[in-house]
Amino acid sequence: MTIPVLSHQNSARASAPGPALLINSLVKEFKPSKEFAAKNPHRLTEDGLHRAVDGVNLTINRGEVTVLLGANGAGKTTTLACAQGLLKPDGGSVELLGSSPWGASPELRSRVGIMLQDGGLPQHMRPVPLLRHIARMYAQPLDLDALVKRLGIDTFNGTTVRRLSGGQKQRVALAAAIIGQPELLFLDEPTAGLDPQSRSVVFDIISELRDAGVAIVLTTHLLDDAQRIADRVFMIKRGTVVLSGSMAEVLAAGGKNQQTLTFTGGTGLQLVDFLPQAQSDGLVLLEKAAGRYEISGDIKPHHLVALTNYWQKLGAIPTEFTLAPRTLEDIFLELSGNEIR
Amino acid sequence: MTQTRTHNAASPVTRVLAQGLYETLAMLKNGEQLMVNLAFPIMGLLALNYTAFLDPWAERYGISRIDVAVPGVLALCVLSTALSGQGIATGFDRRYGVLRFISTTPLGKSGLILGKVCAVLTMLALQYFVIGALGQLLGWTATVPGVLLSLPTLLLGAACFTSLGLFIAGTVRAEATLAIVNMAWVLLAALGGILLPTDRYPAAIAPLVDALPSAALGNALRGDYIYQDFFLIPHLILLLSALVFSALCVRFFKWSA
């Protein structure tokens, strides 16, 4: 059973003109830790500062889900904290619903919903009384009972926030972010730690909000989820935007016939014969796990012939062999590199 | 609804009262807070009434023990609610990101602080009622001038110790806040001129203790009730301390840990 969580007034407000969030040439510098400075001397400015955000431009439209991708420490959270008015940048400008986010009025804050990475929920409270309290800050909050039921929060309302599981806390934090019917919604890892049923509910809610005209900014490391729900993608690497566009554009980037070939196993599969040819054709090869390979790019029949000939020569057969359109995860790994940070 | 709203914030009064109610209930539901805010002051009042501890002062002033005890215990209530209560609650809220989250809702930073002020005042009113009633049962008499004089003193004391509590909570880790305010509560209650007047301290030490905001609050309240007189110097110390601690808060308070 689907309980509508949106009232009609939201659609009216969300149809206002102009982008919901406009970030121009944003710069934010921090004093680096000694450890960071020692390891990354090339990433410091002349003044010895770490430029965590270095000229980021973002446009967030109403009625769209925009996903912000980037490895840990890429500058996503810093960018968003500046956009939310929680941090003051060192350069550039931010227009949050047409106004400056720093020192935002209560009226402006009432139009923006924020789900923070750490939740920000008081530990001693039970979920429903907490949400009821937050709802009192708004003139027309969502129907609390419907929202609580929809997110399954009623099933663990007897427990204080301190004792909730990660996924349960996520659901309460999501409810807290949307209860004020925001026009612009920031969601940080909304599906992390959720069971499949709750994840599906969260996706449905996000879709409904989008359809009602809400601008949604999503940060997540769950790239399958991002690909499923997002309309627009920005990817940040070392403080700059390295990729942006609609999901369709990003997936088709570098040619229309981008595909990913994944295979596992075979004896001593080193790809020796295949490598030079693939690389000269511009294919990207990654060893995703021991013995599990991924080849992505414009894969042609002769690449498959070369591979199968190679296996025939070896007398080996892979245990897994799939050819699929390129995913957001493939693109992310190509752009961000495979190193772990 | 036919008209399109431009925002969805509740009115400022609604927001602040909601936060005040929320913070008050949080204090009343928290066992440790109840102990420090109500149980300890009640125990303190009973102990001071049924032991001869305050007799030297009672004899010196020509009044009964309970008359010396009640103003001191009310000063202790301010210390409990404002310094320990708000200090610890705010310290842990900051650690768990609650302050950061609240500052993004229509309540905002100023609404949060006003809400805390409402909660402190509500709690103080409750403490005043409980301690006053118990004092009456034990033979203390509330006089109209005494009560009227005590109100501005209690407000100044609340302002002073709330801003001190928030300053500590907003600058050091939550565990350190807990340790500092609990230690301060014990030391100031016992030796800081809260429960015991400083006039029997060694002559070299008494003026130093008198200069503390804790002794200023104790002395000012004793002046209000025992002499029914507005003691200027302690009130000035409280006012100055409140201004200094508030300025430190504005300057150094960090909303996220």
XYZ file of C-alpha atoms in Angstrom:
598
model
C 0.000 0.000 0.000
C 1.362 3.366 -0.947
C 0.594 6.289 1.311
C 1.097 9.593 -0.448
C 3.568 11.705 1.494
C 3.214 14.851 -0.536
C 0.587 17.515 -0.462
C -0.330 19.573 -3.486
C 1.253 22.769 -2.132
C 4.688 21.332 -2.708
C 4.174 21.017 -6.446
C 3.050 24.634 -6.592
C 6.135 25.934 -4.812
C 8.522 23.677 -6.664
C 7.435 24.954 -10.049
C 9.153 28.305 -9.392
C 11.587 29.363 -12.131
C 15.367 29.025 -12.107
C 17.634 26.297 -10.785
C 17.228 25.300 -7.147
C 20.945 25.526 -6.488
C 23.659 27.281 -8.435
C 27.294 26.940 -7.446
C 29.894 28.983 -9.268
C 33.681 28.584 -9.078
C 33.505 27.446 -5.471
C 36.815 27.337 -3.601
C 37.364 26.091 -0.060
C 40.769 25.718 1.543
C 41.699 24.037 4.805
C 44.798 23.966 6.901
C 46.037 20.458 6.140
C 46.892 17.904 8.792
C 50.636 17.241 9.095
C 50.063 13.769 7.740
C 48.228 15.053 4.654
C 50.842 17.742 4.012
C 53.689 15.238 4.242
C 51.999 12.756 1.893
C 50.603 15.238 -0.641
C 53.007 18.188 -0.970
C 51.904 18.646 -4.609
C 48.323 19.272 -3.491
C 49.080 22.281 -1.315
C 48.700 25.895 -2.388
C 51.533 28.429 -2.165
C 50.264 29.314 1.298
C 50.539 25.698 2.403
C 46.758 25.180 2.409
C 44.855 22.193 1.093
C 42.341 23.292 -1.527
C 39.607 20.738 -0.867
C 37.245 22.399 -3.348
C 38.875 24.000 -6.352
C 36.520 25.851 -8.671
C 33.429 23.643 -8.556
C 30.458 24.606 -10.738
C 27.140 22.865 -10.149
C 23.600 23.454 -11.278
C 20.814 21.600 -9.515
C 17.460 21.675 -11.253
C 13.993 21.304 -9.823
C 12.230 18.043 -10.540
C 15.499 16.193 -10.976
C 17.628 13.868 -8.897
C 21.255 14.882 -9.171
C 23.910 12.546 -7.873
C 27.248 13.834 -6.704
C 29.941 11.204 -7.041
C 33.493 11.133 -5.832
C 35.849 8.984 -3.827
C 36.274 9.633 -0.099
C 37.913 12.989 0.425
C 37.145 14.187 -3.123
C 35.396 17.315 -1.849
C 31.706 16.355 -2.085
C 30.793 16.926 1.528
C 32.743 20.195 1.677
C 30.969 21.440 -1.458
C 27.588 20.558 0.004
C 28.393 22.042 3.405
C 29.150 25.336 1.612
C 25.895 25.058 -0.351
C 23.951 24.379 2.858
C 25.466 27.414 4.548
C 27.297 25.282 7.125
C 30.727 26.336 5.806
C 31.908 29.639 4.409
C 33.882 29.194 1.188
C 37.094 31.040 0.308
C 35.904 31.898 -3.185
C 33.035 31.587 -5.633
C 29.329 31.992 -5.115
C 26.321 29.921 -4.097
C 22.680 30.676 -4.802
C 20.380 28.491 -2.734
C 16.815 28.941 -4.027
C 17.931 32.335 -5.286
C 19.431 33.519 -1.985
C 22.731 33.319 -0.174
C 22.898 30.248 2.090
C 25.058 31.888 4.753
C 23.041 33.331 7.585
C 19.920 31.996 5.860
C 16.603 33.155 7.282
C 14.279 30.628 8.937
C 12.011 31.082 5.914
C 14.772 30.011 3.532
C 15.792 27.135 5.796
C 12.188 25.918 5.821
C 12.432 25.361 2.053
C 15.545 23.180 2.261
C 15.720 19.672 3.741
C 19.051 18.253 4.796
C 20.004 14.717 5.714
C 23.494 14.909 7.139
C 26.094 12.171 6.940
C 26.178 11.657 10.697
C 22.399 11.921 11.069
C 22.448 14.624 13.707
C 19.734 12.933 15.781
C 19.573 13.303 19.575
C 20.529 9.940 21.045
C 18.082 9.893 23.945
C 14.927 10.419 21.879
C 12.524 7.872 20.485
C 11.988 8.350 16.726
C 8.342 9.445 16.569
C 8.461 12.068 19.365
C 11.649 13.404 17.768
C 10.026 13.682 14.349
C 6.934 15.249 15.906
C 9.189 17.851 17.489
C 10.953 18.628 14.203
C 7.578 18.850 12.451
C 6.599 21.677 14.857
C 9.244 23.880 13.229
C 7.177 23.922 10.017
C 3.894 25.601 9.223
C 2.677 22.676 7.128
C 4.639 19.526 7.777
C 3.935 16.216 6.095
C 1.441 13.889 7.715
C 3.673 12.390 10.400
C 1.693 9.176 10.877
C 1.710 8.426 7.162
C 5.416 9.157 6.844
C 6.314 7.043 9.874
C 4.257 4.139 8.568
C 5.626 4.428 5.074
C 9.242 4.290 6.260
C 8.488 1.517 8.752
C 9.585 3.718 11.635
C 6.550 2.611 13.653
C 8.084 -0.847 13.914
C 10.960 0.402 16.068
C 9.452 3.421 17.777
C 9.930 1.908 21.226
C 13.697 2.203 20.861
C 15.781 5.315 21.458
C 17.929 6.617 18.602
C 21.051 5.436 20.461
C 19.988 1.793 20.094
C 18.763 1.883 16.494
C 20.613 0.038 13.748
C 22.389 2.031 11.039
C 19.571 1.479 8.556
C 16.903 2.473 11.072
C 18.768 5.697 11.868
C 18.993 6.406 8.137
C 15.239 6.153 7.797
C 14.630 8.494 10.732
C 17.152 10.987 9.327
C 15.421 10.827 5.929
C 12.048 11.443 7.553
C 13.527 14.410 9.461
C 14.866 15.866 6.207
C 11.588 15.633 4.268
C 9.017 16.321 6.974
C 9.079 20.063 6.222
C 8.159 19.513 2.545
C 11.386 20.982 1.177
C 11.782 22.349 -2.340
C 15.423 21.363 -2.292
C 16.525 18.187 -0.549
C 20.070 17.102 0.252
C 20.451 13.387 0.922
C 23.751 11.977 2.093
C 23.915 8.190 1.601
C 20.143 7.710 2.032
C 20.258 4.008 1.111
C 23.417 2.970 2.961
C 22.805 0.119 5.366
C 19.174 -0.406 4.308
C 17.586 -3.799 3.709
C 16.191 -4.312 0.180
C 12.593 -3.548 1.226
C 13.463 -0.258 2.920
C 15.725 0.652 0.035
C 12.897 0.217 -2.374
C 10.630 2.425 -0.225
C 13.323 5.120 -0.127
C 13.635 4.979 -3.921
C 9.877 5.317 -4.283
C 9.811 8.341 -1.977
C 12.656 10.002 -3.850
C 10.862 9.402 -7.156
C 7.618 10.858 -5.814
C 9.392 13.935 -4.505
C 11.115 14.403 -7.841
C 7.829 14.051 -9.679
C 6.362 16.701 -7.392
C 9.092 19.081 -8.563
C 11.526 18.827 -5.655
C 15.208 19.268 -6.498
C 17.151 16.402 -4.944
C 20.896 16.269 -4.423
C 22.167 12.823 -3.606
C 25.612 11.726 -2.522
C 26.257 8.025 -2.434
C 28.886 5.408 -2.972
C 26.256 2.897 -4.019
C 26.601 3.407 -7.748
C 23.922 0.895 -8.709
C 21.476 2.923 -6.641
C 22.713 6.164 -8.170
C 22.303 4.827 -11.693
C 18.818 3.623 -10.887
C 17.513 6.873 -9.433
C 19.533 9.844 -10.688
C 18.754 12.008 -13.691
C 21.983 13.998 -13.641
C 25.524 13.226 -12.569
C 28.391 15.316 -11.302
C 31.636 13.644 -10.420
C 34.198 15.406 -8.271
C 37.849 14.437 -8.088
C 40.367 16.307 -5.992
C 38.048 19.266 -5.631
C 37.110 19.731 -9.284
C 34.230 18.512 -11.409
C 35.649 15.934 -13.804
C 32.378 14.730 -15.268
C 28.915 16.184 -15.601
C 25.817 15.585 -17.631
C 22.548 13.729 -17.711
C 22.735 10.063 -16.768
C 22.160 9.075 -20.403
C 24.934 11.387 -21.607
C 27.373 10.158 -18.997
C 26.668 6.498 -19.735
C 27.097 7.109 -23.445
C 30.228 9.257 -23.032
C 33.100 8.258 -25.313
C 30.823 6.760 -27.953
C 27.480 5.144 -28.240
C 28.668 1.563 -28.172
C 30.201 1.571 -24.747
C 30.006 -1.829 -23.170
C 31.604 -3.728 -20.388
C 32.832 -7.283 -20.665
C 33.291 -9.042 -17.350
C 34.765 -12.482 -16.938
C 36.170 -14.624 -14.176
C 38.485 -17.582 -14.093
C 40.314 -19.707 -16.652
C 43.725 -21.053 -15.817
C 46.522 -18.526 -15.619
C 44.459 -15.991 -17.410
C 46.927 -13.181 -17.899
C 45.427 -11.647 -21.048
C 48.898 -11.469 -22.511
C 47.970 -11.863 -26.158
C 44.905 -9.767 -25.879
C 46.351 -6.795 -24.060
C 48.195 -4.887 -26.833
C 45.299 -5.123 -29.230
C 42.735 -4.023 -26.672
C 44.792 -1.109 -25.506
C 45.473 0.119 -29.020
C 41.696 0.077 -29.574
C 41.215 2.277 -26.515
C 39.627 -0.335 -24.275
C 40.123 -0.003 -20.549
C 41.192 -3.124 -18.658
C 40.795 -3.517 -14.948
C 41.444 -6.472 -12.684
C 38.512 -5.935 -10.335
C 39.408 -8.809 -8.046
C 41.903 -11.634 -8.217
C 41.091 -13.458 -11.466
C 38.107 -11.230 -12.249
C 38.597 -8.897 -15.182
C 36.618 -6.079 -16.660
C 37.124 -4.662 -20.125
C 35.161 -1.615 -21.077
C 34.870 0.568 -24.140
C 33.716 0.103 -27.718
C 33.926 -3.681 -27.819
C 33.955 -5.144 -31.356
C 33.406 -8.717 -32.517
C 37.119 -9.194 -33.223
C 37.923 -8.502 -29.558
C 35.653 -11.391 -28.587
C 37.271 -13.591 -31.228
C 40.734 -12.767 -29.891
C 39.645 -13.571 -26.362
C 37.940 -16.863 -27.197
C 40.877 -17.915 -29.387
C 43.150 -17.236 -26.456
C 41.022 -19.367 -24.147
C 40.910 -22.123 -26.779
C 44.701 -22.088 -26.963
C 44.902 -22.410 -23.196
C 42.089 -24.933 -22.996
C 40.424 -22.787 -20.358
C 36.894 -21.563 -19.943
C 35.818 -18.670 -17.707
C 33.333 -19.343 -14.942
C 31.567 -16.077 -15.631
C 31.252 -14.190 -18.898
C 28.949 -11.225 -19.349
C 28.649 -8.436 -21.860
C 26.608 -5.494 -20.652
C 26.165 -1.801 -21.253
C 28.671 0.270 -19.327
C 27.538 1.164 -15.827
C 28.055 4.239 -13.743
C 30.426 2.194 -11.616
C 32.627 1.461 -14.662
C 32.806 5.146 -15.454
C 33.476 6.041 -11.839
C 36.343 3.578 -11.561
C 37.892 4.732 -14.829
C 37.810 8.351 -13.763
C 38.708 8.028 -10.139
C 41.358 5.360 -10.604
C 41.599 2.151 -8.696
C 43.680 3.342 -5.786
C 42.044 3.163 -2.408
C 42.039 6.291 -0.277
C -5.316 25.865 0.273
C -5.529 28.074 -2.763
C -2.657 30.445 -2.151
C 0.929 29.413 -2.760
C 3.097 29.866 0.308
C 6.562 31.221 -0.178
C 7.963 29.337 2.793
C 6.973 26.662 5.263
C 8.428 27.877 8.570
C 6.268 27.897 11.687
C 6.113 31.237 13.506
C 9.176 32.173 15.610
C 7.166 31.941 18.843
C 5.903 28.457 17.970
C 9.435 27.287 17.128
C 11.031 28.634 20.293
C 8.261 27.375 22.579
C 8.417 23.950 20.920
C 12.158 23.823 21.501
C 11.749 25.052 25.075
C 9.199 22.314 25.788
C 11.409 19.731 24.125
C 14.476 20.724 26.150
C 12.479 20.892 29.395
C 11.037 17.407 28.866
C 14.496 16.126 27.973
C 15.768 17.430 31.328
C 12.818 15.989 33.250
C 13.135 12.577 31.611
C 16.861 12.281 32.178
C 17.629 10.484 35.441
C 21.018 12.088 35.980
C 19.630 15.543 35.314
C 16.781 14.979 37.749
C 19.266 13.884 40.358
C 21.462 16.950 39.952
C 18.595 19.393 39.452
C 16.152 18.175 42.103
C 17.370 15.291 44.237
C 20.717 16.822 45.245
C 19.272 20.254 46.120
C 16.508 18.572 48.168
C 19.061 16.382 49.937
C 21.259 19.425 50.475
C 18.418 21.384 52.031
C 17.457 18.500 54.341
C 21.072 17.913 55.346
C 21.713 21.578 56.105
C 18.465 21.766 58.100
C 19.007 18.650 60.218
C 22.724 19.086 60.949
C 24.464 21.819 62.904
C 26.651 22.711 59.943
C 25.201 26.167 59.380
C 24.781 27.027 63.065
C 27.831 29.335 63.300
C 26.374 31.490 60.517
C 22.842 31.277 61.882
C 24.063 32.484 65.276
C 26.165 35.231 63.728
C 23.207 36.544 61.666
C 20.678 35.903 64.451
C 18.438 33.750 62.220
C 17.607 30.041 61.948
C 19.591 27.457 59.965
C 16.933 27.090 57.301
C 17.086 30.834 56.573
C 20.781 30.474 55.752
C 20.230 27.247 53.843
C 17.417 28.161 51.413
C 19.214 30.950 49.480
C 22.308 28.750 49.120
C 20.296 25.793 47.865
C 18.511 28.014 45.332
C 21.933 29.172 44.122
C 22.880 25.492 43.842
C 19.767 24.934 41.691
C 20.955 27.596 39.257
C 24.363 25.944 39.108
C 22.740 22.542 38.451
C 20.294 23.568 35.755
C 22.329 26.183 33.933
C 25.897 24.961 34.189
C 25.666 21.166 34.558
C 22.347 20.591 32.830
C 22.770 22.720 29.736
C 26.521 22.175 29.589
C 26.272 18.388 29.447
C 23.208 18.247 27.194
C 24.695 20.716 24.719
C 28.081 18.990 24.764
C 26.578 15.658 23.747
C 24.196 17.239 21.223
C 27.206 18.857 19.613
C 29.101 15.591 19.540
C 26.269 13.724 17.814
C 25.778 16.431 15.174
C 22.420 17.520 16.630
C 23.432 21.190 16.812
C 24.539 21.064 13.189
C 21.276 19.485 12.113
C 19.122 21.847 14.197
C 20.917 24.827 12.683
C 19.656 23.717 9.243
C 15.979 23.628 10.318
C 13.824 26.761 10.602
C 14.643 26.826 14.341
C 18.237 27.819 13.627
C 20.959 28.803 16.047
C 19.201 31.711 17.733
C 16.001 29.693 18.122
C 17.963 26.867 19.712
C 19.535 29.210 22.259
C 16.209 30.873 23.060
C 14.679 27.420 23.469
C 17.413 26.514 25.939
C 16.783 29.753 27.848
C 13.070 28.845 28.095
C 13.974 25.377 29.371
C 16.399 26.730 31.977
C 13.810 29.222 33.228
C 11.082 26.574 33.391
C 13.338 24.217 35.305
C 14.361 27.029 37.663
C 10.734 27.879 38.311
C 10.071 24.248 39.172
C 13.108 24.127 41.460
C 12.080 27.392 43.110
C 8.652 25.951 43.801
C 9.950 22.619 45.182
C 12.748 24.101 47.313
C 10.549 26.984 48.452
C 7.745 24.603 49.469
C 10.119 22.273 51.275
C 11.750 25.285 52.949
C 8.346 26.464 54.147
C 7.696 23.043 55.675
C 11.027 23.276 57.472
C 10.286 26.706 58.887
C 11.566 29.116 56.236
C 9.303 32.046 55.435
C 9.201 33.519 51.964
C 8.652 37.276 52.153
C 7.287 39.337 49.292
C 10.339 41.656 49.091
C 12.694 38.676 49.354
C 10.999 36.806 46.528
C 10.771 39.921 44.328
C 14.430 40.750 44.899
C 15.480 37.177 44.191
C 13.943 37.102 40.719
C 16.442 39.410 38.953
C 19.263 37.728 40.881
C 18.197 34.280 39.698
C 17.854 35.534 36.116
C 21.345 37.028 36.191
C 22.723 33.847 37.725
C 20.988 31.727 35.076
C 22.366 33.937 32.294
C 25.861 33.763 33.760
C 26.019 29.992 34.303
C 24.117 29.036 31.128
C 26.587 31.002 29.035
C 29.483 29.431 30.950
C 28.008 25.953 30.415
C 27.478 26.603 26.703
C 30.980 28.030 26.372
C 32.497 24.849 27.827
C 30.179 22.603 25.796
C 30.973 24.466 22.583
C 34.728 24.363 22.881
C 35.848 21.049 24.399
C 34.899 17.405 23.819
C 31.655 16.106 25.324
C 33.431 13.850 27.853
C 35.645 16.732 28.944
C 32.562 18.951 29.332
C 30.991 16.293 31.530
C 34.098 16.091 33.721
C 34.615 19.859 33.945
C 31.041 20.820 34.827
C 30.608 17.998 37.336
C 33.879 18.900 39.021
C 32.924 22.574 38.978
C 29.516 21.734 40.476
C 31.057 19.873 43.419
C 33.852 22.374 44.063
C 31.730 25.498 43.709
C 28.879 24.050 45.760
C 31.213 23.140 48.603
C 33.872 25.827 48.504
C 32.740 28.438 45.971
C 30.445 30.411 48.246
C 27.234 28.753 47.072
C 25.990 26.846 50.123
C 28.337 28.320 52.714
C 28.817 32.077 53.107
C 32.467 33.119 52.787
C 32.606 35.277 55.934
C 34.225 32.501 57.993
C 36.907 31.811 55.346
C 40.489 32.955 56.113
C 40.790 36.691 55.471
C 43.251 36.163 52.638
C 40.955 33.822 50.726
C 37.460 35.194 51.334
C 37.722 38.183 48.933
C 39.019 35.907 46.173
C 36.113 33.472 46.582
C 33.701 36.396 46.820
C 34.849 37.510 43.387
C 33.716 34.192 41.841
C 30.340 34.261 40.110
C 29.283 31.321 42.320
C 29.866 33.256 45.572
C 28.350 36.343 43.963
C 25.159 34.379 43.281
C 25.096 32.913 46.812
C 25.827 36.264 48.446
C 23.309 38.115 46.301
C 20.529 35.609 47.099
C 21.376 35.701 50.829
C 21.198 39.483 50.610
C 17.806 39.277 48.899
C 16.249 36.883 51.444
C 18.082 37.459 54.736
C 18.546 41.237 54.580
C 15.923 41.966 51.940
C 18.524 44.189 50.397
C 19.902 44.449 46.880
C 23.668 43.835 47.222
C 25.222 45.789 44.377
C 28.705 44.240 44.150
C 27.638 40.576 43.759
C 25.069 41.584 41.144
C 27.735 43.513 39.239
C 30.024 40.472 39.344
C 27.193 38.312 37.955
C 26.403 40.820 35.231
C 30.027 41.183 34.208
C 30.558 37.401 34.223
C 27.432 36.886 32.122
C 28.706 39.423 29.589
C 32.188 37.889 29.465
C 30.944 34.283 29.153
C 28.416 35.290 26.470
C 31.136 37.071 24.499
C 33.369 34.001 24.792
C 30.469 31.867 23.533
C 29.852 34.080 20.536
C 33.552 34.083 19.720
C 34.583 30.473 20.319
C 31.461 28.263 20.247
C 31.792 25.546 17.590
C 28.531 24.069 16.319
C 30.064 20.791 15.174
C 32.552 18.617 17.028
